[in-house]
mmCIF file of C-alpha atoms and ligand atoms in Angstrom:
data_model
loop_
_atom_site.group_PDB
_atom_site.id
_atom_site.type_symbol
_atom_site.label_atom_id
_atom_site.label_comp_id
_atom_site.label_asym_id
_atom_site.label_seq_id
_atom_site.Cartn_x
_atom_site.Cartn_y
_atom_site.Cartn_z
ATOM 1 C CA UNK A 1 70.985 136.715 116.096
ATOM 2 C CA UNK A 2 69.980 133.496 114.477
ATOM 3 C CA UNK A 3 66.438 133.275 112.563
ATOM 4 C CA UNK A 4 64.873 129.792 113.008
ATOM 5 C CA UNK A 5 62.791 129.008 109.712
ATOM 6 C CA UNK A 6 59.403 127.058 110.151
ATOM 7 C CA UNK A 7 59.873 123.119 109.673
ATOM 8 C CA UNK A 8 60.482 122.298 106.143
ATOM 9 C CA UNK A 9 60.605 125.813 105.027
ATOM 10 C CA UNK A 10 60.603 126.253 101.172
ATOM 11 C CA UNK A 11 64.413 127.329 99.792
ATOM 12 C CA UNK A 12 62.800 130.301 98.261
ATOM 13 C CA UNK A 13 61.399 131.692 101.742
ATOM 14 C CA UNK A 14 65.173 131.014 103.330
ATOM 15 C CA UNK A 15 66.583 132.922 100.062
ATOM 16 C CA UNK A 16 64.245 135.661 100.585
ATOM 17 C CA UNK A 17 65.193 136.005 104.503
ATOM 18 C CA UNK A 18 68.849 135.731 103.502
ATOM 19 C CA UNK A 19 69.030 138.474 100.981
ATOM 20 C CA UNK A 20 67.503 140.831 103.078
ATOM 21 C CA UNK A 21 70.129 140.336 105.519
ATOM 22 C CA UNK A 22 72.713 140.659 103.019
ATOM 23 C CA UNK A 23 71.240 143.572 101.383
ATOM 24 C CA UNK A 24 71.749 145.372 104.790
ATOM 25 C CA UNK A 25 75.372 144.568 104.791
ATOM 26 C CA UNK A 26 75.371 141.850 107.160
ATOM 27 C CA UNK A 27 76.830 138.367 106.610
ATOM 28 C CA UNK A 28 74.680 135.022 106.810
ATOM 29 C CA UNK A 29 75.426 131.485 107.987
ATOM 30 C CA UNK A 30 73.256 128.801 106.994
ATOM 31 C CA UNK A 31 72.712 125.809 109.036
ATOM 32 C CA UNK A 32 70.381 123.282 107.119
ATOM 33 C CA UNK A 33 69.188 120.476 109.768
ATOM 34 C CA UNK A 34 66.876 117.368 108.655
ATOM 35 C CA UNK A 35 63.829 119.465 109.465
ATOM 36 C CA UNK A 36 64.575 123.236 110.357
ATOM 37 C CA UNK A 37 67.055 125.678 108.767
ATOM 38 C CA UNK A 38 68.789 128.237 110.878
ATOM 39 C CA UNK A 39 70.260 131.294 109.464
ATOM 40 C CA UNK A 40 72.734 132.970 111.433
ATOM 41 C CA UNK A 41 73.272 136.711 111.319
ATOM 42 C CA UNK A 42 76.987 137.945 111.523
ATOM 43 C CA UNK A 43 77.493 141.641 112.170
ATOM 44 C CA UNK A 44 76.166 144.760 113.501
ATOM 45 C CA UNK A 45 72.513 143.965 113.706
ATOM 46 C CA UNK A 46 71.329 147.142 114.491
ATOM 47 C CA UNK A 47 71.710 147.637 110.682
ATOM 48 C CA UNK A 48 68.365 145.625 110.415
ATOM 49 C CA UNK A 49 66.110 147.584 112.805
ATOM 50 C CA UNK A 50 64.194 148.867 110.006
ATOM 51 C CA UNK A 51 63.162 145.527 109.142
ATOM 52 C CA UNK A 52 60.864 143.487 110.473
ATOM 53 C CA UNK A 53 61.962 139.915 109.606
ATOM 54 C CA UNK A 54 59.479 138.246 111.559
ATOM 55 C CA UNK A 55 56.625 139.024 108.957
ATOM 56 C CA UNK A 56 58.327 137.209 106.162
ATOM 57 C CA UNK A 57 56.573 133.409 105.255
ATOM 58 C CA UNK A 58 57.839 130.615 107.374
ATOM 59 C CA UNK A 59 60.150 132.727 109.869
ATOM 60 C CA UNK A 60 59.509 130.630 113.163
ATOM 61 C CA UNK A 61 61.040 132.867 115.774
ATOM 62 C CA UNK A 62 64.115 135.196 116.024
ATOM 63 C CA UNK A 63 66.657 134.680 118.624
ATOM 64 C CA UNK A 64 69.379 136.960 119.691
ATOM 65 C CA UNK A 65 72.807 135.516 120.449
ATOM 66 C CA UNK A 66 74.462 137.563 122.921
ATOM 67 C CA UNK A 67 77.764 135.560 122.898
ATOM 68 C CA UNK A 68 80.443 137.284 120.797
ATOM 69 C CA UNK A 69 81.511 134.080 119.107
ATOM 70 C CA UNK A 70 78.790 133.145 116.403
ATOM 71 C CA UNK A 71 80.188 130.694 113.878
ATOM 72 C CA UNK A 72 81.650 128.501 117.008
ATOM 73 C CA UNK A 73 78.235 128.877 118.479
ATOM 74 C CA UNK A 74 75.836 125.922 118.895
ATOM 75 C CA UNK A 75 72.823 128.318 118.520
ATOM 76 C CA UNK A 76 74.605 129.104 114.849
ATOM 77 C CA UNK A 77 74.800 125.136 114.108
ATOM 78 C CA UNK A 78 72.995 122.828 116.496
ATOM 79 C CA UNK A 79 74.301 119.748 114.740
ATOM 80 C CA UNK A 80 77.829 118.314 116.141
ATOM 81 C CA UNK A 81 80.765 119.478 113.690
ATOM 82 C CA UNK A 82 82.874 116.487 112.499
ATOM 83 C CA UNK A 83 86.480 117.227 111.749
ATOM 84 C CA UNK A 84 88.395 114.715 109.484
ATOM 85 C CA UNK A 85 92.107 114.463 109.973
ATOM 86 C CA UNK A 86 92.884 112.244 106.839
ATOM 87 C CA UNK A 87 90.606 109.432 107.191
ATOM 88 C CA UNK A 88 90.205 109.928 111.073
ATOM 89 C CA UNK A 89 86.725 111.344 112.118
ATOM 90 C CA UNK A 90 86.533 113.502 115.393
ATOM 91 C CA UNK A 91 83.191 114.363 116.911
ATOM 92 C CA UNK A 92 81.775 111.285 115.797
ATOM 93 C CA UNK A 93 81.178 107.831 117.274
ATOM 94 C CA UNK A 94 84.735 107.291 117.959
ATOM 95 C CA UNK A 95 87.161 108.020 120.844
ATOM 96 C CA UNK A 96 90.024 109.444 118.804
ATOM 97 C CA UNK A 97 93.247 108.899 120.584
ATOM 98 C CA UNK A 98 96.192 111.154 119.657
ATOM 99 C CA UNK A 99 99.660 110.044 120.772
ATOM 100 C CA UNK A 100 103.585 110.393 120.238
ATOM 101 C CA UNK A 101 106.343 112.157 121.839
ATOM 102 C CA UNK A 102 106.204 115.763 123.194
ATOM 103 C CA UNK A 103 109.252 116.619 120.708
ATOM 104 C CA UNK A 104 110.276 114.688 117.914
ATOM 105 C CA UNK A 105 114.160 114.030 118.783
ATOM 106 C CA UNK A 106 115.287 111.991 116.014
ATOM 107 C CA UNK A 107 113.814 109.363 113.410
ATOM 108 C CA UNK A 108 114.567 106.628 115.331
ATOM 109 C CA UNK A 109 112.785 107.954 118.307
ATOM 110 C CA UNK A 110 110.017 108.911 116.240
ATOM 111 C CA UNK A 111 109.323 105.729 114.124
ATOM 112 C CA UNK A 112 109.390 103.484 117.298
ATOM 113 C CA UNK A 113 106.871 105.576 118.549
ATOM 114 C CA UNK A 114 104.376 105.551 115.754
ATOM 115 C CA UNK A 115 104.645 101.700 115.219
ATOM 116 C CA UNK A 116 103.748 101.530 119.087
ATOM 117 C CA UNK A 117 101.069 103.840 119.370
ATOM 118 C CA UNK A 118 99.511 102.280 115.996
ATOM 119 C CA UNK A 119 100.053 98.695 117.530
ATOM 120 C CA UNK A 120 98.170 99.789 120.798
ATOM 121 C CA UNK A 121 95.206 101.292 118.740
ATOM 122 C CA UNK A 122 95.982 105.111 118.642
ATOM 123 C CA UNK A 123 94.652 106.888 115.445
ATOM 124 C CA UNK A 124 96.674 109.981 115.021
ATOM 125 C CA UNK A 125 100.571 110.572 115.854
ATOM 126 C CA UNK A 126 101.343 113.808 117.390
ATOM 127 C CA UNK A 127 105.122 115.319 117.731
ATOM 128 C CA UNK A 128 106.583 118.750 118.306
ATOM 129 C CA UNK A 129 109.185 120.071 115.953
ATOM 130 C CA UNK A 130 108.382 123.913 116.833
ATOM 131 C CA UNK A 131 108.882 123.993 120.748
ATOM 132 C CA UNK A 132 107.539 126.570 122.855
ATOM 133 C CA UNK A 133 109.684 125.926 125.821
ATOM 134 C CA UNK A 134 109.766 128.093 129.006
ATOM 135 C CA UNK A 135 113.458 128.278 129.047
ATOM 136 C CA UNK A 136 115.511 129.486 125.646
ATOM 137 C CA UNK A 137 118.069 127.142 126.666
ATOM 138 C CA UNK A 138 115.905 123.983 126.546
ATOM 139 C CA UNK A 139 115.717 121.938 123.391
ATOM 140 C CA UNK A 140 113.556 123.879 120.612
ATOM 141 C CA UNK A 141 112.676 121.212 117.998
ATOM 142 C CA UNK A 142 114.078 119.859 114.785
ATOM 143 C CA UNK A 143 111.873 122.062 112.601
ATOM 144 C CA UNK A 144 111.488 121.075 109.068
ATOM 145 C CA UNK A 145 113.990 117.752 109.519
ATOM 146 C CA UNK A 146 111.510 116.690 112.267
ATOM 147 C CA UNK A 147 108.482 117.373 109.878
ATOM 148 C CA UNK A 148 109.981 115.275 107.141
ATOM 149 C CA UNK A 149 110.426 112.378 109.925
ATOM 150 C CA UNK A 150 106.686 113.233 110.874
ATOM 151 C CA UNK A 151 105.993 112.412 107.157
ATOM 152 C CA UNK A 152 107.989 109.556 107.111
ATOM 153 C CA UNK A 153 106.246 108.205 110.179
ATOM 154 C CA UNK A 154 102.940 108.762 108.522
ATOM 155 C CA UNK A 155 103.944 106.905 105.273
ATOM 156 C CA UNK A 156 105.184 104.157 107.398
ATOM 157 C CA UNK A 157 102.425 103.451 109.609
ATOM 158 C CA UNK A 158 99.205 105.116 107.803
ATOM 159 C CA UNK A 159 98.547 107.247 110.881
ATOM 160 C CA UNK A 160 97.737 110.869 109.964
ATOM 161 C CA UNK A 161 100.132 113.545 111.628
ATOM 162 C CA UNK A 162 99.555 116.369 113.936
ATOM 163 C CA UNK A 163 102.463 119.392 114.891
ATOM 164 C CA UNK A 164 102.133 122.246 116.719
ATOM 165 C CA UNK A 165 102.776 125.799 114.778
ATOM 166 C CA UNK A 166 104.336 128.933 116.251
ATOM 167 C CA UNK A 167 104.769 131.081 113.262
ATOM 168 C CA UNK A 168 103.961 132.124 109.968
ATOM 169 C CA UNK A 169 106.888 130.151 108.828
ATOM 170 C CA UNK A 170 106.237 127.209 110.481
ATOM 171 C CA UNK A 171 102.851 127.123 109.050
ATOM 172 C CA UNK A 172 104.245 127.367 105.853
ATOM 173 C CA UNK A 173 106.445 124.540 106.392
ATOM 174 C CA UNK A 174 104.195 122.338 108.328
ATOM 175 C CA UNK A 175 101.503 122.486 105.205
ATOM 176 C CA UNK A 176 103.622 120.333 103.092
ATOM 177 C CA UNK A 177 104.144 117.833 105.483
ATOM 178 C CA UNK A 178 100.913 117.273 108.306
ATOM 179 C CA UNK A 179 97.511 116.807 108.089
ATOM 180 C CA UNK A 180 96.482 118.857 111.374
ATOM 181 C CA UNK A 181 97.889 121.967 112.617
ATOM 182 C CA UNK A 182 98.255 122.425 116.343
ATOM 183 C CA UNK A 183 97.834 125.863 118.071
ATOM 184 C CA UNK A 184 99.376 125.470 121.565
ATOM 185 C CA UNK A 185 98.335 127.224 124.636
ATOM 186 C CA UNK A 186 100.774 129.820 124.817
ATOM 187 C CA UNK A 187 99.644 131.005 121.243
ATOM 188 C CA UNK A 188 95.827 130.487 121.943
ATOM 189 C CA UNK A 189 95.285 134.499 121.575
ATOM 190 C CA UNK A 190 97.881 134.842 118.875
ATOM 191 C CA UNK A 191 95.202 136.280 116.390
ATOM 192 C CA UNK A 192 97.406 136.625 113.697
ATOM 193 C CA UNK A 193 98.584 132.988 113.984
ATOM 194 C CA UNK A 194 94.889 131.696 114.375
ATOM 195 C CA UNK A 195 93.766 133.785 111.030
ATOM 196 C CA UNK A 196 96.897 132.266 109.268
ATOM 197 C CA UNK A 197 96.226 128.974 110.495
ATOM 198 C CA UNK A 198 92.549 129.472 109.028
ATOM 199 C CA UNK A 199 93.687 130.391 105.650
ATOM 200 C CA UNK A 200 95.690 126.902 105.042
ATOM 201 C CA UNK A 201 91.959 124.995 105.407
ATOM 202 C CA UNK A 202 94.080 122.276 107.307
ATOM 203 C CA UNK A 203 92.289 121.172 110.423
ATOM 204 C CA UNK A 204 93.377 122.965 113.285
ATOM 205 C CA UNK A 205 93.837 121.429 117.087
ATOM 206 C CA UNK A 206 93.308 124.531 119.300
ATOM 207 C CA UNK A 207 94.661 124.188 122.847
ATOM 208 C CA UNK A 208 93.012 126.004 125.549
ATOM 209 C CA UNK A 209 95.322 128.835 126.889
ATOM 210 C CA UNK A 210 97.040 128.383 130.329
ATOM 211 C CA UNK A 211 94.687 131.279 131.937
ATOM 212 C CA UNK A 212 91.795 131.502 128.924
ATOM 213 C CA UNK A 213 88.157 131.285 130.165
ATOM 214 C CA UNK A 214 86.039 129.179 127.907
ATOM 215 C CA UNK A 215 84.717 132.328 126.173
ATOM 216 C CA UNK A 216 88.286 133.438 125.285
ATOM 217 C CA UNK A 217 89.023 130.195 123.903
ATOM 218 C CA UNK A 218 85.569 130.092 121.882
ATOM 219 C CA UNK A 219 86.334 133.157 120.354
ATOM 220 C CA UNK A 220 89.917 132.040 119.562
ATOM 221 C CA UNK A 221 88.158 129.277 117.824
ATOM 222 C CA UNK A 222 85.920 131.765 115.716
ATOM 223 C CA UNK A 223 89.336 133.501 114.609
ATOM 224 C CA UNK A 224 89.864 130.135 112.638
ATOM 225 C CA UNK A 225 86.631 129.825 111.505
ATOM 226 C CA UNK A 226 85.859 133.183 110.488
ATOM 227 C CA UNK A 227 89.108 132.873 108.183
ATOM 228 C CA UNK A 228 87.002 130.380 106.533
ATOM 229 C CA UNK A 229 88.193 126.976 108.088
ATOM 230 C CA UNK A 230 85.473 125.552 109.849
ATOM 231 C CA UNK A 231 87.589 122.249 110.946
ATOM 232 C CA UNK A 232 88.402 123.263 114.324
ATOM 233 C CA UNK A 233 88.941 120.872 117.384
ATOM 234 C CA UNK A 234 89.313 121.962 121.009
ATOM 235 C CA UNK A 235 91.553 120.467 123.147
ATOM 236 C CA UNK A 236 91.436 121.003 127.338
ATOM 237 C CA UNK A 237 95.212 120.743 128.541
ATOM 238 C CA UNK A 238 94.642 122.241 132.081
ATOM 239 C CA UNK A 239 94.648 125.716 133.259
ATOM 240 C CA UNK A 240 96.459 127.635 135.883
ATOM 241 C CA UNK A 241 95.134 127.393 139.686
ATOM 242 C CA UNK A 242 96.653 127.716 143.023
ATOM 243 C CA UNK A 243 97.253 123.799 143.112
ATOM 244 C CA UNK A 244 100.949 122.900 142.585
ATOM 245 C CA UNK A 245 100.682 119.195 143.155
ATOM 246 C CA UNK A 246 99.858 119.211 139.331
ATOM 247 C CA UNK A 247 101.654 120.926 136.626
ATOM 248 C CA UNK A 248 98.155 122.482 135.703
ATOM 249 C CA UNK A 249 94.394 122.013 136.941
ATOM 250 C CA UNK A 250 92.371 119.628 134.347
ATOM 251 C CA UNK A 251 89.180 121.685 134.273
ATOM 252 C CA UNK A 252 87.268 118.487 133.408
ATOM 253 C CA UNK A 253 83.895 120.549 133.451
ATOM 254 C CA UNK A 254 85.028 122.329 130.105
ATOM 255 C CA UNK A 255 83.987 118.831 128.368
ATOM 256 C CA UNK A 256 80.294 119.461 129.129
ATOM 257 C CA UNK A 257 80.433 123.047 128.966
ATOM 258 C CA UNK A 258 81.775 123.251 125.412
ATOM 259 C CA UNK A 259 79.529 120.684 124.554
ATOM 260 C CA UNK A 260 76.599 123.068 125.798
ATOM 261 C CA UNK A 261 77.757 126.155 123.967
ATOM 262 C CA UNK A 262 79.356 125.056 120.606
ATOM 263 C CA UNK A 263 79.025 122.278 118.090
ATOM 264 C CA UNK A 264 83.025 121.886 117.813
ATOM 265 C CA UNK A 265 84.773 118.480 119.116
ATOM 266 C CA UNK A 266 86.561 118.731 122.175
ATOM 267 C CA UNK A 267 89.740 116.588 123.151
ATOM 268 C CA UNK A 268 91.331 116.551 126.452
ATOM 269 C CA UNK A 269 95.159 116.048 126.961
ATOM 270 C CA UNK A 270 95.798 114.905 130.380
ATOM 271 C CA UNK A 271 99.829 114.842 129.788
ATOM 272 C CA UNK A 272 100.123 118.752 129.934
ATOM 273 C CA UNK A 273 97.087 119.176 132.566
ATOM 274 C CA UNK A 274 99.128 116.851 135.212
ATOM 275 C CA UNK A 275 102.733 116.704 134.430
ATOM 276 C CA UNK A 276 102.708 113.306 135.932
ATOM 277 C CA UNK A 277 102.361 110.250 133.877
ATOM 278 C CA UNK A 278 101.072 108.184 137.137
ATOM 279 C CA UNK A 279 97.790 110.298 136.882
ATOM 280 C CA UNK A 280 97.304 110.246 133.011
ATOM 281 C CA UNK A 281 95.420 107.048 133.021
ATOM 282 C CA UNK A 282 92.698 108.038 135.651
ATOM 283 C CA UNK A 283 92.170 111.291 133.900
ATOM 284 C CA UNK A 284 91.969 109.824 130.305
ATOM 285 C CA UNK A 285 88.697 108.073 131.760
ATOM 286 C CA UNK A 286 87.413 110.725 133.606
ATOM 287 C CA UNK A 287 87.573 112.767 130.150
ATOM 288 C CA UNK A 288 85.918 110.059 128.358
ATOM 289 C CA UNK A 289 83.466 109.588 130.391
ATOM 290 C CA UNK A 290 82.704 113.413 130.894
ATOM 291 C CA UNK A 291 82.070 113.174 126.938
ATOM 292 C CA UNK A 292 85.500 114.093 125.516
ATOM 293 C CA UNK A 293 85.804 113.392 121.822
ATOM 294 C CA UNK A 294 89.011 111.854 122.098
ATOM 295 C CA UNK A 295 92.350 112.140 123.971
ATOM 296 C CA UNK A 296 95.998 113.606 123.346
ATOM 297 C CA UNK A 297 98.494 111.530 125.346
ATOM 298 C CA UNK A 298 102.345 112.225 125.247
ATOM 299 C CA UNK A 299 104.349 108.705 124.600
ATOM 300 C CA UNK A 300 108.537 108.130 124.375
ATOM 301 C CA UNK A 301 110.429 104.907 123.984
ATOM 302 C CA UNK A 302 112.377 105.810 127.227
ATOM 303 C CA UNK A 303 110.658 108.696 128.966
ATOM 304 C CA UNK A 304 113.669 108.871 131.186
ATOM 305 C CA UNK A 305 116.053 110.363 128.466
ATOM 306 C CA UNK A 306 113.026 112.660 126.733
ATOM 307 C CA UNK A 307 114.450 115.824 125.645
ATOM 308 C CA UNK A 308 110.974 117.505 126.898
ATOM 309 C CA UNK A 309 108.105 116.356 129.509
ATOM 310 C CA UNK A 310 109.673 112.938 130.272
ATOM 311 C CA UNK A 311 107.766 112.989 133.735
ATOM 312 C CA UNK A 312 104.426 113.057 132.034
ATOM 313 C CA UNK A 313 105.370 110.686 129.003
ATOM 314 C CA UNK A 314 104.401 107.198 128.863
ATOM 315 C CA UNK A 315 106.285 104.333 128.186
ATOM 316 C CA UNK A 316 104.920 102.016 125.300
ATOM 317 C CA UNK A 317 103.836 99.230 127.941
ATOM 318 C CA UNK A 318 102.158 102.306 130.113
ATOM 319 C CA UNK A 319 100.486 103.528 126.940
ATOM 320 C CA UNK A 320 99.266 100.071 126.081
ATOM 321 C CA UNK A 321 97.739 99.676 129.496
ATOM 322 C CA UNK A 322 96.034 102.848 129.057
ATOM 323 C CA UNK A 323 94.297 101.867 126.016
ATOM 324 C CA UNK A 324 93.338 98.380 127.362
ATOM 325 C CA UNK A 325 91.491 100.301 130.553
ATOM 326 C CA UNK A 326 89.813 102.821 128.119
ATOM 327 C CA UNK A 327 88.247 100.020 125.787
ATOM 328 C CA UNK A 328 85.830 98.723 128.085
ATOM 329 C CA UNK A 329 84.536 102.637 128.867
ATOM 330 C CA UNK A 330 84.171 103.324 125.757
ATOM 331 C CA UNK A 331 82.064 100.379 124.904
ATOM 332 C CA UNK A 332 79.963 101.089 127.756
ATOM 333 C CA UNK A 333 79.310 104.725 126.410
ATOM 334 C CA UNK A 334 78.278 103.235 123.298
ATOM 335 C CA UNK A 335 81.235 104.450 121.190
ATOM 336 C CA UNK A 336 84.084 102.839 119.395
ATOM 337 C CA UNK A 337 87.797 103.362 119.842
HETATM 338 C C1 LIG B 401 102.309 120.276 123.247
HETATM 339 O O1 LIG B 401 101.214 119.585 123.180
HETATM 340 O O2 LIG B 401 103.505 119.982 122.794
HETATM 341 C C2 LIG B 401 102.327 121.477 124.077
HETATM 342 C C3 LIG B 401 103.211 122.170 124.315
HETATM 343 O O3 LIG B 401 101.235 121.624 124.903
HETATM 344 P P1 LIG B 401 100.538 122.931 125.302
HETATM 345 O O4 LIG B 401 100.479 124.036 124.435
HETATM 346 O O5 LIG B 401 99.081 122.443 125.933
HETATM 347 O O6 LIG B 401 101.252 123.599 126.549
HETATM 348 MN MN1 LIG B 402 104.834 118.592 125.955
#
């Protein structure tokens, strides 16, 4: 439930309502807007049944929040959240592009990619070093060595870096090197990992699970936020459907749905959504037009020899072409890139 205070309610009224809730063993979350303060109530609200909060000064209305996620809910926090990754703001007026190889393969490959994507106008470098591969015989990633290359690429280009983490050990290593942790689709409901990522305080890129509903995805975000970390960016990366022409089906409708239900930024990954590089440009445009706060695009110096996800990776020329195609669209939407 949320308690909406009257416009310009006095601080002492807000404090009084907050302490009544807390005295009943519940948690509060304050969202102070320009005019109106909203007090979110977390916990078993039946404990408040003896208390008629409506009688207190300056309470405007009490609204039930039926969704199980609260801190990720727009009703608790009507203003959009902006997440800072290094000095890059996600969720504001800039369409943020993250790009890089599926897997960090060697120092040369990563540095070449970092320079190329920076030149084309990307904001954040991605690169996997703990790869959740379908087959145990596929390339599994360079682990800590790869993290050191990511850090070197960051220092060389100034681009903040994001890496997927798949275990507690991976988190413990990654926090020493990266600006943002990625929780991949396969781990979206690894609740232990979500809580551990939450405890780090680093921004978290939370990919949608292969078969997760939007509700389950927002509950996964709730695990991170409730561990004390509000810096969550959602990433739509396609879901399993009956269609086989593409690797997954990009659920473009998740963008406006998330914008309606949550204050968290959302980006779209058309590379994993389609698995086919020829479809990446048009779906990037569709995502931006639908209101996505950014994109994640896989790139490789030579996709034909990539150790992972070559068929969906763009060459540097193709990436530059994509960025050029996005610019007028982003400008038309009144945003920056
Ligand atoms: C990735 O981004 O490298 C990745 C494995 O993506 P997903 O978790 O969406 O499959
Ligand atoms: Mn990949």
